[in-house]
Every structure is written in structure tokens, then in C-alpha cells.
Coordinates of C-alpha atoms and ligand atoms in Angstrom, one line a residue:
M2 CA 0.0 0.0 0.0
N3 CA 1.2 3.5 -0.8
I4 CA 1.0 6.6 1.3
G5 CA -1.9 8.0 -0.8
E6 CA -3.9 4.9 -0.1
D7 CA -2.9 4.9 3.6
V8 CA -4.3 8.4 3.8
L9 CA -7.6 7.4 2.3
N10 CA -7.9 4.6 4.7
L11 CA -7.5 7.0 7.6
L12 CA -10.1 9.2 6.0
K13 CA -12.5 6.3 5.8
E14 CA -12.5 6.1 9.5
E15 CA -13.8 9.7 9.7
I16 CA -16.6 9.7 7.2
T17 CA -19.7 7.6 6.6
E18 CA -19.5 4.4 4.7
S19 CA -21.6 5.8 1.9
E20 CA -19.5 8.9 1.5
Y21 CA -16.5 6.7 1.3
S22 CA -17.8 4.3 -1.2
R23 CA -19.5 6.9 -3.3
Y24 CA -16.6 9.3 -3.6
I25 CA -13.3 8.6 -1.8
K26 CA -13.0 5.0 -2.8
Q27 CA -13.0 6.1 -6.4
L28 CA -9.8 8.1 -6.0
V29 CA -6.6 6.7 -7.4
Y30 CA -3.3 7.9 -6.1
D31 CA -0.7 8.8 -8.6
C32 CA 2.5 7.4 -7.0
E33 CA 4.6 8.4 -10.0
N34 CA 3.9 12.1 -10.2
S35 CA 3.3 12.7 -6.5
N36 CA 6.1 13.7 -4.2
D37 CA 6.7 15.0 -0.7
H38 CA 5.1 18.3 -1.5
L39 CA 2.4 17.3 -3.9
A40 CA -0.2 14.6 -3.7
I41 CA -2.1 13.8 -6.9
Y42 CA -5.3 11.8 -7.0
Y43 CA -7.4 11.0 -10.0
A44 CA -11.2 11.1 -9.9
P45 CA -13.4 9.3 -12.3
N46 CA -15.2 12.4 -13.4
A47 CA -15.2 16.2 -13.0
L48 CA -18.2 16.3 -10.7
I49 CA -16.7 13.9 -8.2
A50 CA -13.4 15.7 -8.4
K51 CA -15.0 19.0 -7.7
W52 CA -17.1 17.5 -4.9
I53 CA -14.1 15.9 -3.2
K54 CA -12.0 19.0 -3.6
S55 CA -14.6 21.2 -2.0
K56 CA -15.3 18.8 0.9
Y57 CA -12.2 16.9 1.7
T58 CA -9.2 18.9 0.7
Q59 CA -8.4 20.1 4.3
K60 CA -9.0 16.7 5.7
I61 CA -6.7 14.9 3.2
I62 CA -3.9 17.4 3.6
H63 CA -4.3 17.0 7.4
L64 CA -4.0 13.2 7.1
F65 CA -0.9 13.5 5.0
E66 CA 0.6 15.6 7.7
V67 CA -0.3 13.0 10.3
K68 CA 1.3 10.3 8.3
T69 CA 4.4 12.1 7.0
D70 CA 4.8 15.2 9.2
L71 CA 4.9 17.2 5.9
K72 CA 2.4 19.6 4.5
V73 CA 1.4 18.7 1.0
N74 CA -0.4 20.5 -1.8
L75 CA -3.2 18.5 -3.0
M76 CA -4.4 18.0 -6.6
I77 CA -7.5 16.1 -7.4
T78 CA -8.0 15.9 -11.1
L79 CA -8.9 13.7 -14.1
K80 CA -6.2 11.4 -15.4
Q81 CA -6.2 13.0 -18.8
N82 CA -5.5 16.4 -17.3
I83 CA -2.1 15.4 -16.0
T84 CA 0.9 16.7 -17.8
T85 CA 4.3 17.8 -16.5
E86 CA 3.2 21.3 -17.2
S87 CA 0.0 21.1 -15.2
V88 CA 1.8 19.7 -12.3
K89 CA 4.3 22.5 -12.4
K90 CA 1.6 25.0 -12.6
V91 CA -0.2 23.7 -9.6
I92 CA 2.9 23.7 -7.5
Q93 CA 3.6 27.3 -8.5
E94 CA 0.0 28.5 -8.0
Q95 CA -0.8 26.8 -4.7
K96 CA 0.0 28.9 -1.7
P97 CA 1.9 27.2 1.0
V98 CA -0.6 25.4 3.0
G99 CA -1.5 27.3 6.2
H100 CA -0.7 25.9 9.5
S101 CA -4.2 25.3 10.7
L102 CA -5.7 21.9 10.8
L103 CA -9.0 23.4 11.9
N104 CA -11.9 23.2 9.6
P105 CA -12.8 26.8 8.9
S106 CA -16.5 26.0 8.6
H107 CA -16.6 24.6 12.1
T108 CA -17.7 27.8 13.7
F109 CA -20.2 28.8 16.4
N110 CA -22.3 30.5 13.8
N111 CA -22.7 27.3 11.9
F112 CA -23.5 25.3 15.0
M113 CA -27.2 24.9 15.7
V114 CA -28.1 25.0 19.3
G115 CA -31.0 23.0 20.9
G116 CA -31.8 21.4 24.2
S117 CA -29.5 18.4 23.4
N118 CA -26.3 20.4 23.0
Q119 CA -26.9 23.8 24.6
F120 CA -25.0 23.0 27.8
A121 CA -21.9 21.9 25.8
Y122 CA -22.3 24.9 23.5
A123 CA -22.5 27.4 26.3
A124 CA -19.5 25.8 28.0
V125 CA -17.3 25.9 24.9
K126 CA -18.5 29.4 23.9
S127 CA -17.7 30.8 27.3
V128 CA -14.3 29.1 27.3
S129 CA -13.6 30.7 23.8
E130 CA -14.2 34.1 25.4
K131 CA -11.9 33.6 28.3
A132 CA -9.2 31.1 27.5
G133 CA -7.7 29.3 30.4
E134 CA -9.7 31.2 33.0
L135 CA -13.0 29.5 33.3
Y136 CA -13.0 25.8 32.9
N137 CA -9.7 24.1 32.4
P138 CA -9.8 21.5 31.1
L139 CA -13.1 21.6 29.4
F140 CA -14.2 18.0 28.7
I141 CA -17.0 17.4 26.2
Y142 CA -18.4 14.0 25.7
G143 CA -21.2 12.3 23.7
G144 CA -22.0 9.8 20.9
V145 CA -20.7 9.7 17.4
G146 CA -21.6 12.6 15.0
L147 CA -23.2 14.8 17.6
G148 CA -21.0 17.8 17.1
K149 CA -18.1 17.4 19.5
T150 CA -15.4 18.1 17.0
H151 CA -17.4 20.9 15.5
L152 CA -17.8 22.6 18.8
M153 CA -14.2 22.1 19.9
Q154 CA -12.9 23.5 16.6
S155 CA -15.3 26.5 16.8
A156 CA -13.4 27.5 19.9
G157 CA -10.1 26.7 18.1
N158 CA -11.0 29.0 15.2
V159 CA -11.8 31.8 17.6
F160 CA -8.5 31.4 19.3
Q161 CA -6.7 31.1 16.1
D162 CA -8.2 34.3 14.8
Q163 CA -6.8 36.0 17.9
G164 CA -3.4 34.9 16.8
K165 CA -3.0 32.2 19.4
N166 CA -1.0 29.1 18.7
V167 CA -3.7 26.4 18.6
I168 CA -2.9 22.7 18.3
Y169 CA -5.8 20.5 17.3
T170 CA -5.2 16.8 17.2
T171 CA -6.9 13.5 17.9
S172 CA -5.5 11.3 20.6
E173 CA -4.5 8.8 17.9
Q174 CA -2.5 11.4 16.0
F175 CA -1.0 12.6 19.3
L176 CA 0.1 9.0 19.9
N177 CA 1.5 8.6 16.4
D178 CA 3.3 11.9 16.7
F179 CA 4.8 10.7 20.0
L180 CA 5.9 7.4 18.6
R181 CA 7.5 9.1 15.6
H182 CA 9.5 11.4 17.8
V183 CA 10.6 8.6 20.0
R184 CA 11.7 6.7 17.0
N185 CA 13.6 9.7 15.6
Q186 CA 15.0 10.6 19.0
T187 CA 13.5 14.0 18.8
M188 CA 11.4 14.0 21.9
E189 CA 12.6 17.5 22.8
N190 CA 10.8 18.8 19.7
F191 CA 7.7 16.9 20.7
K192 CA 7.7 18.4 24.1
D193 CA 8.4 21.9 22.7
K194 CA 5.6 21.6 20.2
Y195 CA 2.9 20.6 22.7
R196 CA 4.1 22.5 25.7
K197 CA 4.5 25.8 24.0
C198 CA 1.1 26.1 22.4
D199 CA -1.5 28.5 23.8
V200 CA -4.4 26.1 23.4
L201 CA -4.4 22.4 23.1
L202 CA -7.5 20.6 21.6
I203 CA -7.4 16.8 21.8
D204 CA -10.3 15.1 20.1
D205 CA -11.5 11.6 21.0
I206 CA -9.2 11.3 24.1
Q207 CA -10.8 7.9 24.9
F208 CA -8.3 6.2 22.7
I209 CA -5.5 6.7 25.2
G210 CA -7.3 4.2 27.5
N211 CA -5.1 1.3 28.3
K212 CA -2.0 2.9 26.6
E213 CA 0.3 3.7 29.5
R214 CA 3.1 5.4 27.8
I215 CA 1.1 8.0 26.0
Q216 CA -0.9 8.6 29.2
E217 CA 2.3 9.3 31.0
E218 CA 3.4 11.7 28.3
F219 CA 0.0 13.3 28.1
F220 CA -0.1 13.8 31.8
H221 CA 3.1 15.9 31.7
T222 CA 1.9 17.9 28.8
F223 CA -1.3 18.5 30.6
E224 CA 0.4 19.6 33.8
A225 CA 2.8 21.9 31.9
L226 CA 0.0 23.6 30.1
R227 CA -2.5 23.9 32.8
G228 CA 0.2 25.1 35.2
V229 CA 0.6 28.2 33.2
G230 CA -3.1 28.7 32.5
K231 CA -3.1 27.5 28.9
Q232 CA -6.6 26.3 27.8
I233 CA -7.1 22.6 27.2
I234 CA -10.3 21.2 25.6
L235 CA -10.9 17.5 25.3
T236 CA -13.6 15.4 23.8
A237 CA -14.5 11.8 24.2
D238 CA -17.3 9.4 23.5
K239 CA -17.9 8.9 27.2
H240 CA -17.6 10.5 30.6
P241 CA -14.0 10.4 32.0
K242 CA -15.2 7.9 34.7
K243 CA -16.3 5.4 32.0
I244 CA -13.1 5.5 29.9
G245 CA -11.5 2.1 30.4
G246 CA -7.9 1.8 31.4
L247 CA -7.5 5.5 32.2
E248 CA -5.0 6.3 35.0
A249 CA -6.7 7.7 38.1
R250 CA -4.7 10.9 38.0
L251 CA -5.8 11.6 34.5
Q252 CA -9.4 10.7 35.2
S253 CA -9.5 13.1 38.1
R254 CA -7.8 15.9 36.1
F255 CA -10.3 15.5 33.3
E256 CA -12.9 16.4 35.8
W257 CA -11.1 19.3 37.3
G258 CA -12.7 21.9 35.0
L259 CA -16.0 21.2 33.5
V260 CA -17.5 18.0 32.1
A261 CA -20.3 18.7 29.6
D262 CA -22.3 16.2 27.6
I263 CA -24.0 16.4 24.2
Q264 CA -27.1 14.4 23.6
P265 CA -28.6 13.3 20.3
P266 CA -30.5 16.3 18.7
E267 CA -34.2 16.6 19.0
L268 CA -36.3 16.9 15.8
E269 CA -36.2 20.7 15.8
T270 CA -32.5 20.8 16.2
K271 CA -32.0 18.3 13.4
I272 CA -34.2 20.4 11.2
A273 CA -32.1 23.5 12.0
I274 CA -28.9 21.6 11.3
I275 CA -30.2 20.3 7.9
E276 CA -31.3 23.8 7.0
K277 CA -27.9 25.2 7.9
K278 CA -26.0 22.4 6.1
S279 CA -28.0 22.8 2.9
E280 CA -27.3 26.5 3.0
I281 CA -23.6 25.9 3.4
N282 CA -23.4 23.2 0.8
K283 CA -25.7 25.2 -1.6
V284 CA -28.2 22.4 -1.9
K285 CA -31.7 23.9 -2.1
L286 CA -34.3 21.9 -0.2
S287 CA -37.9 22.6 0.4
K288 CA -39.4 22.5 4.0
D289 CA -41.1 19.2 3.5
I290 CA -37.9 17.6 2.3
I291 CA -35.9 19.0 5.2
N292 CA -38.6 17.6 7.6
Y293 CA -38.5 14.3 5.9
I294 CA -34.7 13.9 6.2
A295 CA -34.9 15.0 9.8
T296 CA -37.3 12.2 10.7
V297 CA -35.3 9.6 8.8
I298 CA -31.9 10.4 10.3
D299 CA -31.7 9.0 13.8
S300 CA -29.2 11.0 15.5
N301 CA -25.8 10.9 13.8
V302 CA -25.6 14.4 12.3
R303 CA -22.7 13.3 10.1
E304 CA -25.1 11.3 8.1
I305 CA -26.9 14.5 7.1
E306 CA -23.9 15.7 5.1
G307 CA -23.6 12.3 3.4
I308 CA -27.2 12.6 2.4
L309 CA -27.0 16.1 1.2
S310 CA -24.0 15.3 -0.9
K311 CA -25.7 12.4 -2.4
L312 CA -28.9 14.3 -3.2
H313 CA -26.7 17.0 -4.7
A314 CA -24.6 14.7 -6.8
Y315 CA -27.6 12.6 -8.1
S316 CA -29.7 15.6 -9.0
Q317 CA -26.8 17.0 -10.9
L318 CA -25.9 13.8 -12.6
M319 CA -29.5 13.1 -13.6
N320 CA -30.3 16.7 -14.1
V321 CA -33.4 16.6 -12.0
E322 CA -34.9 18.8 -9.3
I323 CA -34.7 17.5 -5.8
D324 CA -38.3 16.9 -4.8
L325 CA -39.8 14.7 -2.1
A326 CA -40.2 11.6 -4.1
F327 CA -36.6 11.8 -5.3
T328 CA -35.4 12.4 -1.8
K329 CA -37.4 9.4 -0.5
N330 CA -35.8 7.2 -3.1
I331 CA -32.3 8.3 -2.3
L332 CA -32.8 7.9 1.4
K333 CA -34.3 4.5 1.1
E334 CA -31.1 3.4 -0.4
H335 CA -29.1 5.3 2.2
V336 CA -30.9 3.7 5.2
Q337 CA -30.4 0.2 3.7
E338 CA -26.9 0.9 2.7
S339 CA -25.7 2.1 6.1
H340 CA -26.8 -1.0 7.9
A341 CA -27.5 -3.4 5.1
N342 CA -25.5 -6.2 6.4
L343 CA -26.7 -6.0 10.0
T344 CA -28.8 -9.0 11.0
M345 CA -30.7 -9.6 14.2
D346 CA -28.1 -12.3 14.9
T347 CA -25.2 -10.0 14.6
I348 CA -26.9 -7.5 16.9
T349 CA -28.0 -10.1 19.5
Q350 CA -24.6 -11.8 19.5
T351 CA -22.9 -8.5 20.2
V352 CA -25.3 -7.7 23.0
A353 CA -24.8 -11.2 24.4
K354 CA -21.0 -10.8 24.3
E355 CA -21.1 -7.4 25.9
L356 CA -23.3 -8.5 28.7
N357 CA -21.7 -11.9 29.2
I358 CA -24.8 -13.9 28.4
K359 CA -25.5 -16.6 25.9
L360 CA -27.3 -15.7 22.6
S361 CA -29.7 -18.6 23.2
E362 CA -30.6 -17.2 26.6
I363 CA -31.5 -13.9 25.2
K364 CA -33.9 -15.6 22.8
S365 CA -35.2 -17.9 25.5
K366 CA -38.2 -17.2 27.7
G367 CA -36.1 -16.8 30.8
R368 CA -37.3 -14.0 33.1
S369 CA -34.2 -13.3 35.3
K370 CA -33.3 -9.7 35.6
N371 CA -30.1 -10.0 33.5
L372 CA -31.9 -11.8 30.7
V373 CA -34.8 -9.3 30.5
Y374 CA -32.2 -6.5 30.5
A375 CA -30.3 -8.0 27.6
R376 CA -33.4 -8.9 25.7
R377 CA -34.7 -5.4 25.9
I378 CA -31.5 -3.9 24.7
S379 CA -31.4 -6.4 21.8
I380 CA -35.0 -5.8 20.8
Y381 CA -34.5 -2.1 20.8
I382 CA -31.3 -2.1 18.7
C383 CA -32.8 -4.6 16.2
R384 CA -35.8 -2.3 15.8
E385 CA -33.5 0.7 15.4
L386 CA -31.0 -0.7 13.0
T387 CA -32.7 -3.3 10.9
Q388 CA -35.7 -3.3 8.6
N389 CA -37.4 -6.1 10.5
T390 CA -41.1 -5.7 11.2
M391 CA -42.6 -6.2 14.7
P392 CA -43.9 -9.7 13.8
Q393 CA -40.4 -10.6 12.6
L394 CA -39.0 -9.4 15.8
A395 CA -41.6 -11.3 17.8
Q396 CA -40.7 -14.5 16.0
Y397 CA -37.0 -14.0 16.4
F398 CA -37.2 -13.3 20.1
G399 CA -39.7 -16.0 20.8
M400 CA -42.5 -13.6 21.8
K401 CA -46.2 -14.2 21.3
D402 CA -46.9 -11.6 18.6
H403 CA -46.3 -8.0 17.5
T404 CA -48.3 -6.6 20.4
A405 CA -45.8 -8.2 22.8
I406 CA -43.0 -6.5 21.0
S407 CA -44.8 -3.2 20.8
H408 CA -45.3 -3.3 24.6
T409 CA -41.7 -4.1 25.2
L410 CA -40.6 -1.2 23.0
K411 CA -42.8 1.1 24.8
K412 CA -41.4 0.0 28.1
I413 CA -37.8 0.4 26.8
N414 CA -38.6 4.0 25.6
E415 CA -39.8 4.9 29.0
L416 CA -36.6 3.4 30.5
I417 CA -34.5 5.4 28.2
K418 CA -36.1 8.5 29.4
T419 CA -35.7 7.7 33.1
D420 CA -32.7 5.4 33.4
D421 CA -29.4 7.0 32.3
D422 CA -27.4 3.9 32.8
F423 CA -29.7 1.9 30.6
K424 CA -29.6 4.6 27.9
L425 CA -25.8 4.8 28.0
K426 CA -25.5 1.0 27.7
I427 CA -27.8 1.1 24.7
E428 CA -25.7 3.8 23.1
E429 CA -22.5 2.1 23.9
I430 CA -23.6 -1.2 22.4
T431 CA -25.2 0.5 19.4
N432 CA -21.9 2.2 18.7
K433 CA -20.1 -1.1 18.8
I434 CA -22.5 -2.7 16.5
T435 CA -22.5 0.1 14.0
A436 CA -18.7 0.0 14.1
I437 CA -18.9 -3.6 12.9
S438 CA -21.3 -3.0 10.1
Ligands
ADP507 P1 -18.5 14.2 16.6 O1 -17.1 14.8 16.7 O2 -19.3 14.4 17.8 O3 -18.5 12.8 16.2 P2 -18.8 16.1 14.5 O4 -18.4 17.4 15.3 O5 -17.7 15.6 13.6 O6 -19.3 15.0 15.5 O7 -20.1 16.4 13.7 C1 -20.5 15.6 12.6 C2 -21.1 16.5 11.6 O8 -22.3 17.1 12.0 C3 -20.2 17.7 11.3 O9 -20.3 18.0 9.9 C4 -20.8 18.9 12.1 O10 -20.6 20.1 11.4 C5 -22.3 18.5 12.1 N1 -23.0 18.9 13.3 C6 -23.1 18.2 14.4 N2 -23.9 18.9 15.3 C7 -24.2 20.1 14.7 C8 -25.0 21.2 15.1 N3 -25.5 21.3 16.3 N4 -25.1 22.2 14.2 C9 -24.5 22.1 12.9 N5 -23.8 21.1 12.5 C10 -23.6 20.1 13.4
MG508 MG1 -15.3 14.0 16.4

């Protein structure tokens, strides 16, 4: 595998399956003409090239830097357009890539606030107004695609505009950077880099769980920065207390400032987000289409962008207006695509494994507390993630009929509202399952 492919594989982790297969997967890296300062990819057609350029340029450049520690210029083009002349021209024309790894469209203005995220929003917003003084560190946690990175980078962009030296990195990139410096015996540079910044943003900090050396290193970075009042913002998919394999001293430090959670968006917030995204991406959608998309998308906001790009690309390719019927068609495919290979067996097996119970027990008529708990979670997730009907669910879980399933689902929905642990467990297992599919 070459570096160009490596980078796309990293990108794959950060976008939806359908965005990947529809666009990114089609890129071909040109090993021959690319070099340390220029990465060239071929796209199958101009539309895709344009789309990828507008949406992923920053991300791809960033991932090159993660991999090679070098800033590249990026060229996404059609194969027939490549000549020595055109390559030269690009190199001459492209400005040196700026230092920022922040996505410029991740701003507070572009962030839609609703009940589900207003606490986190308020926390990040006030930190952005008083770096290092209010909550240090600020720890934001919540499920996938709920806007953690967006919020964190919004603060980053504010700081950067003030001329502060902002480092944004994920904990995995932090780890890779660390390992590279260890290997090259340049640890002094590493320490310099991270301890001399004004603001440190580390995304998805949960990945340092169970990794002792990087925790040790991060601990010292943390102490050095916080000691001199430099702002630290962290995000994770769970509360510091629930991050497995995290040293006690780090866990307690993560809670020193403020811990704020983000919940899945309510319908109105989803609608506002879709409106905003369609405005940003210049995809015109009527009110009924926006409402429809909002009801179909569960909670992961990232999917919204995938859907918009798909709607946009299809309507352009087929030269048709985006109307409701068209949208429904595209979304049908989207829903099926995203969890197409998920079966009730896969789901129930994962639940069984997570809860240390046998699959057959979940499907049995056993009434012990553990079993009922596991069964509820399985039923709920199967309903959420597969196309199975209530009668099919009833049959699979050995229940009398669809009314029995419907009662169970009602009960589960009540529990989700009142029992935070139950809700968290469902989210956690759902995340694991969707990661497999
Ligand atoms: P996370 O880091 O929590 O997984 P991201 O911050 O990457 O999620 O968000 C996923 C996508 O959804 C991004 O494109 C982001 O801009 C968008 N998004 C999430 N929440 C909001 C919101 N409240 N308003 C506008 N866009 C949002
Ligand atoms: Mg994120």
C-alpha cells in the first residue's frame, strides 16, 4: 500500500460508509507524479473531483501531515489532465498550506443549538471568550456525530483568529506523533511543540485508554500547560469515569474543569442543522424535504452531510430537481446501505457478548433480571438498526406476537427517558454494532 492509499484509509474512519464508497473510494493515487510536497489523485469524473475537492481537501492534507509530518499540496483531477506542465503550474500556484488543521466552517455560527447540546455549546462558547480562565480543562463527551469536533474546533477557530497558537489533534494522532518522535529521537521537539502552544485541543481522548506510555506523556503535557493557564479542551465518546484503562490521576484531572455532555439532537435541532448544512453546501431543499430527512436520520448528524452530498450529486448527474419523491428514493437506499449487512443475529450476538450472556438465553423465555435487560437492549437495537417488522422481531425473540414487541418497545422507551445507565448502555452497544457493520 502507498501513502496515498494509507491516507484514504484514515479518511475512511472519519466519514460515513456511503460517502467513502461513493466518492473517496474512487480516487486513485498517482505514485509516480506525487512527491513530498504534492499529492495527486485521479477522480473518475469532473463532478466527483469537484465535490471531493470542496469537501475533503483540508482533511486529506491534514491526514498527509499526520502520516508524514509534511504539508502537501493536493491535486484532485482527471487522469487525462495530468501533464508535467499542469503539475508544475499547480505547484507554482498553490500557496503554502497554512498551519491550521482546523476546519474553517466549524464555527459557532454554523452550529445549531438546541436542548440536546446547549450546555456543551454554552461551555465551549464561554471558554472561547476567556481562554484558560473558566473551565480548564473543558471536557465534552457524547455519541458519534453529535458535534463534539465541530464545537471544539469552533473555539479553536476563535483562538486562532486572535493569533493564538492552537494545536488541534486527535489522541491517535497525538500518539502517532509521539511514537515518531521517540523513533527519531526528537522527543525534545515533541515536548516543545505541545508544551509551547496556547491552546491544546485533543479530540477523542478515549483512545488513550489502556495505553500507558502515552498517558504518561499526556499527563506531563497537561500539567505543563495547565500550570501556566493554557486552555485545554478534550472530547470523548464517554464520561472520564467510563473510559476504560485510564490512570486515576488523568481521570481526576479531566474532571477538574467542567465536564459537559452532548445528547442526540431533537427533531427541531435536526431540522435547523439540515437547513444550515443545505445552505452551506448550496443544496436547495424545500421545507417538506428537510422535515422528511430529519425524521429519517436517527441522531448521527454526520449522516446528514452524506445525504446532502448524495442528493446534490444525483440531482446534478441526472439533471433533475430535488423533490420529495426523489429524496425518499435516495434515502431508502441510504438507510439500507448504512446498515445493510446488519442482521438480528449480529446484533444479538454483540449484546450477548457485551453482557456476558448466551445468545440462546436472550432468545429464551427466561425471566431473570439479566436476561430481561439483555433482551430489551437487543430488541431495541434490532428495531432501530434493521428493517425487520414487529412480527419478525416477535418471532426471532420467541414472543407471542407483535403486540408483545410493541409493549416491550414502549417500556424500553420509558426506561431510556428515566434510566441514564440503561440509555448509556444502549448507546455504547449500538456504537459497537454500527462500528462492525
Ligand atoms: P463528533 O465529533 O461528535 O463525532 P462532529 O463534530 O464531527 O461529531 O459532527 C458531525 C457533523 O455534524 C459535522 O459536519 C458537524 O458540522 C455536524 N454537526 C453536528 N452537530 C451540529 C450542530 N448542532 N449544528 C450544525 N452542525 C452540526
Ligand atoms: Mg469527532
